[in-house]
Short mmCIF file of C-alpha atoms in Angstrom, two decimals:
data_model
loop_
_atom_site.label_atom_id
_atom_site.label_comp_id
_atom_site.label_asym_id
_atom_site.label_seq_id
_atom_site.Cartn_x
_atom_site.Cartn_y
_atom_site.Cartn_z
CA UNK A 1 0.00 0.00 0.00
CA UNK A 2 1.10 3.28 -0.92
CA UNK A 3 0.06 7.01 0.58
CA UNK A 4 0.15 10.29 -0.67
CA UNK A 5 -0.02 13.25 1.14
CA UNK A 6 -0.39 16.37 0.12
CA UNK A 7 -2.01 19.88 1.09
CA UNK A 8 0.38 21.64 3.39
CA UNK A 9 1.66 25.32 3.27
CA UNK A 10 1.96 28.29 5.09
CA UNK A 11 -1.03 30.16 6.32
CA UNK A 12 -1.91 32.45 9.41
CA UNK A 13 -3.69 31.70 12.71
CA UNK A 14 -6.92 31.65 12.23
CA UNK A 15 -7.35 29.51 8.19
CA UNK A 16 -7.78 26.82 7.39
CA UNK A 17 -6.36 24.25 5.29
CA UNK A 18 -7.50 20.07 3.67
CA UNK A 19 -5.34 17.62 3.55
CA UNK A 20 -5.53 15.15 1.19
CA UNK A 21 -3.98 11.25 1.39
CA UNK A 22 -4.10 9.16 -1.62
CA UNK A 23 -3.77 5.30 -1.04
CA UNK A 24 -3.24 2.58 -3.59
CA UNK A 25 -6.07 1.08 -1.59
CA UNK A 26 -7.83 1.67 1.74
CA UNK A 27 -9.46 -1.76 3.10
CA UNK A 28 -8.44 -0.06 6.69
CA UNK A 29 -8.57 2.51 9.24
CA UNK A 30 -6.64 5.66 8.32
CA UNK A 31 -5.48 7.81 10.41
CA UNK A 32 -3.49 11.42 10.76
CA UNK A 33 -0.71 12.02 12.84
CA UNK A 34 2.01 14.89 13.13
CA UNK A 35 5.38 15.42 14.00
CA UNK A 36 7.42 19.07 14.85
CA UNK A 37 11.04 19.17 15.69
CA UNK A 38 10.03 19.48 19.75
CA UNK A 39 7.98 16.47 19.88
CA UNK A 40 7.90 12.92 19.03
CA UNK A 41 4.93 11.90 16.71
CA UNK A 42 1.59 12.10 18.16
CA UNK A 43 -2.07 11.05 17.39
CA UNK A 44 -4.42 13.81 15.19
CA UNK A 45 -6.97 12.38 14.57
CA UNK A 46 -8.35 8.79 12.88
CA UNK A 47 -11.55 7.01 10.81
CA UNK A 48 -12.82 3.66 10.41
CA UNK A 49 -13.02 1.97 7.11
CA UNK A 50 -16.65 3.74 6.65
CA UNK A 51 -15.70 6.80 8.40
CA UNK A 52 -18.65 6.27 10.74
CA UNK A 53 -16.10 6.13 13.51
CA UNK A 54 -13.69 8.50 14.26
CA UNK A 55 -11.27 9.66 16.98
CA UNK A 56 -9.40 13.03 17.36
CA UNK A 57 -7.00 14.36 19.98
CA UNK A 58 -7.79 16.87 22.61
CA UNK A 59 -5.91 19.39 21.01
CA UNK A 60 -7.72 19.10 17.50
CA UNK A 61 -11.02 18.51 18.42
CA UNK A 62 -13.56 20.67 17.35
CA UNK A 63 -11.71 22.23 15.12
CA UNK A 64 -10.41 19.30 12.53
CA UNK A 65 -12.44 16.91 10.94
CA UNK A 66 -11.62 13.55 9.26
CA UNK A 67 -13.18 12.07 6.19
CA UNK A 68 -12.72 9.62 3.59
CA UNK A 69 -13.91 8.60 0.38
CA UNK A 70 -13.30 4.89 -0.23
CA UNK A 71 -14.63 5.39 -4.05
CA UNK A 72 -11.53 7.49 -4.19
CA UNK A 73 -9.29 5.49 -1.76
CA UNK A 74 -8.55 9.00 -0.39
CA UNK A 75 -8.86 9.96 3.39
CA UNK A 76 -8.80 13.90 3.86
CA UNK A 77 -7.93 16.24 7.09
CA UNK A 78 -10.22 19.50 7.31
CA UNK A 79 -8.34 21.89 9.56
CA UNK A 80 -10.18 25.15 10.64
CA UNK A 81 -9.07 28.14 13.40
CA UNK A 82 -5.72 26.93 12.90
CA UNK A 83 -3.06 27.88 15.55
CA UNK A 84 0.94 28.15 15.75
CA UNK A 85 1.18 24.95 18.03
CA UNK A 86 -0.56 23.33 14.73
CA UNK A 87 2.87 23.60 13.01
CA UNK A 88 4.17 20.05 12.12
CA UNK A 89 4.80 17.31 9.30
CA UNK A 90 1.72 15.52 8.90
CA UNK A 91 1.57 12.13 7.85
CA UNK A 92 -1.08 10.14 6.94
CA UNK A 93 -1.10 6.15 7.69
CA UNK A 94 -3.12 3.37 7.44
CA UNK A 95 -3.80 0.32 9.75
CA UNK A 96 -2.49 -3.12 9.57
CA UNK A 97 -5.75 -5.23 10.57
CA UNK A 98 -9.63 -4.21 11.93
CA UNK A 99 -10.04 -3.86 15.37
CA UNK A 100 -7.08 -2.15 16.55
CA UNK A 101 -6.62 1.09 19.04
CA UNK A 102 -7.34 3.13 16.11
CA UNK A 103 -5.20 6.41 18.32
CA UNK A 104 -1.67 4.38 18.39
CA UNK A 105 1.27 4.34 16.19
CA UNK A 106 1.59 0.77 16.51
CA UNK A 107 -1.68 -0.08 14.54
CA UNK A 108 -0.46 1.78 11.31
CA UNK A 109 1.72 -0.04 8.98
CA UNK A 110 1.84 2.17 6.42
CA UNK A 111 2.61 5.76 5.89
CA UNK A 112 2.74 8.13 3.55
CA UNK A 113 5.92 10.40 3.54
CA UNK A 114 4.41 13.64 5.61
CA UNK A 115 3.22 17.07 4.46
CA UNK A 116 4.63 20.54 6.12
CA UNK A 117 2.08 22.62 7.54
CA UNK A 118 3.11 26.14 8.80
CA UNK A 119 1.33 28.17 10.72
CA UNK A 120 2.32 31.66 11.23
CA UNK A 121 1.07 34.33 14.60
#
């Protein structure tokens, strides 16, 4: 399985921004997660194969939204209101098997290779 992700840039507090992950297929969970140079990687946000279920971290939720389309094999990242502490690489990944603790690293086996979003004060 391959993932695409694409969408970053630079913006100010306050816009928004979609990313987008293509997959060469998407039988599984996919999830968000980001990464800046002060942190290790941690949990955005995450949908089930149908997108009926979905999990988000404190920090994002409220204000990003997770959706897929499976007729596309894409799964996309609505951020609104963003802030400064939103700057990271984003990656997109996608689980190894159903029924998995859809907000841990260990449940994604593949990823795509990250998108930069900046957010500016």
């Amino acid at each position: 399985v391959q993932l695409q992700a694409s969408g970053g840039g630079l913006v100010q507090a306050g816009a928004s921004l979609r990313l987008s992950c293509a997959a060469s297929s998407s039988k599984y969970a996919m999830a968000w997660f980001r990464q800046n140079l002060e942190k290790e990687r941690e949990f955005v946000a995450a949908a089930s194969w149908s997108g009926a279920t979905t999990y988000y971290a404190d920090s994002v939720r409220g204000r990003f939204t997770i959706s897929r389309d499976n007729a596309k094999n894409t799964a996309y990242l609505q951020m609104n209101d963003l802030k400064p502490e939103d700057t990271a690489v984003y990656y997109c990944a996608q689980a190894k098997a159903y029924g998995m603790d859809l907000t841990q690293e260990a449940t994604y086996e593949y990823w795509g290779q990250g998108t930069l979003v900046t957010v500016s004060s």
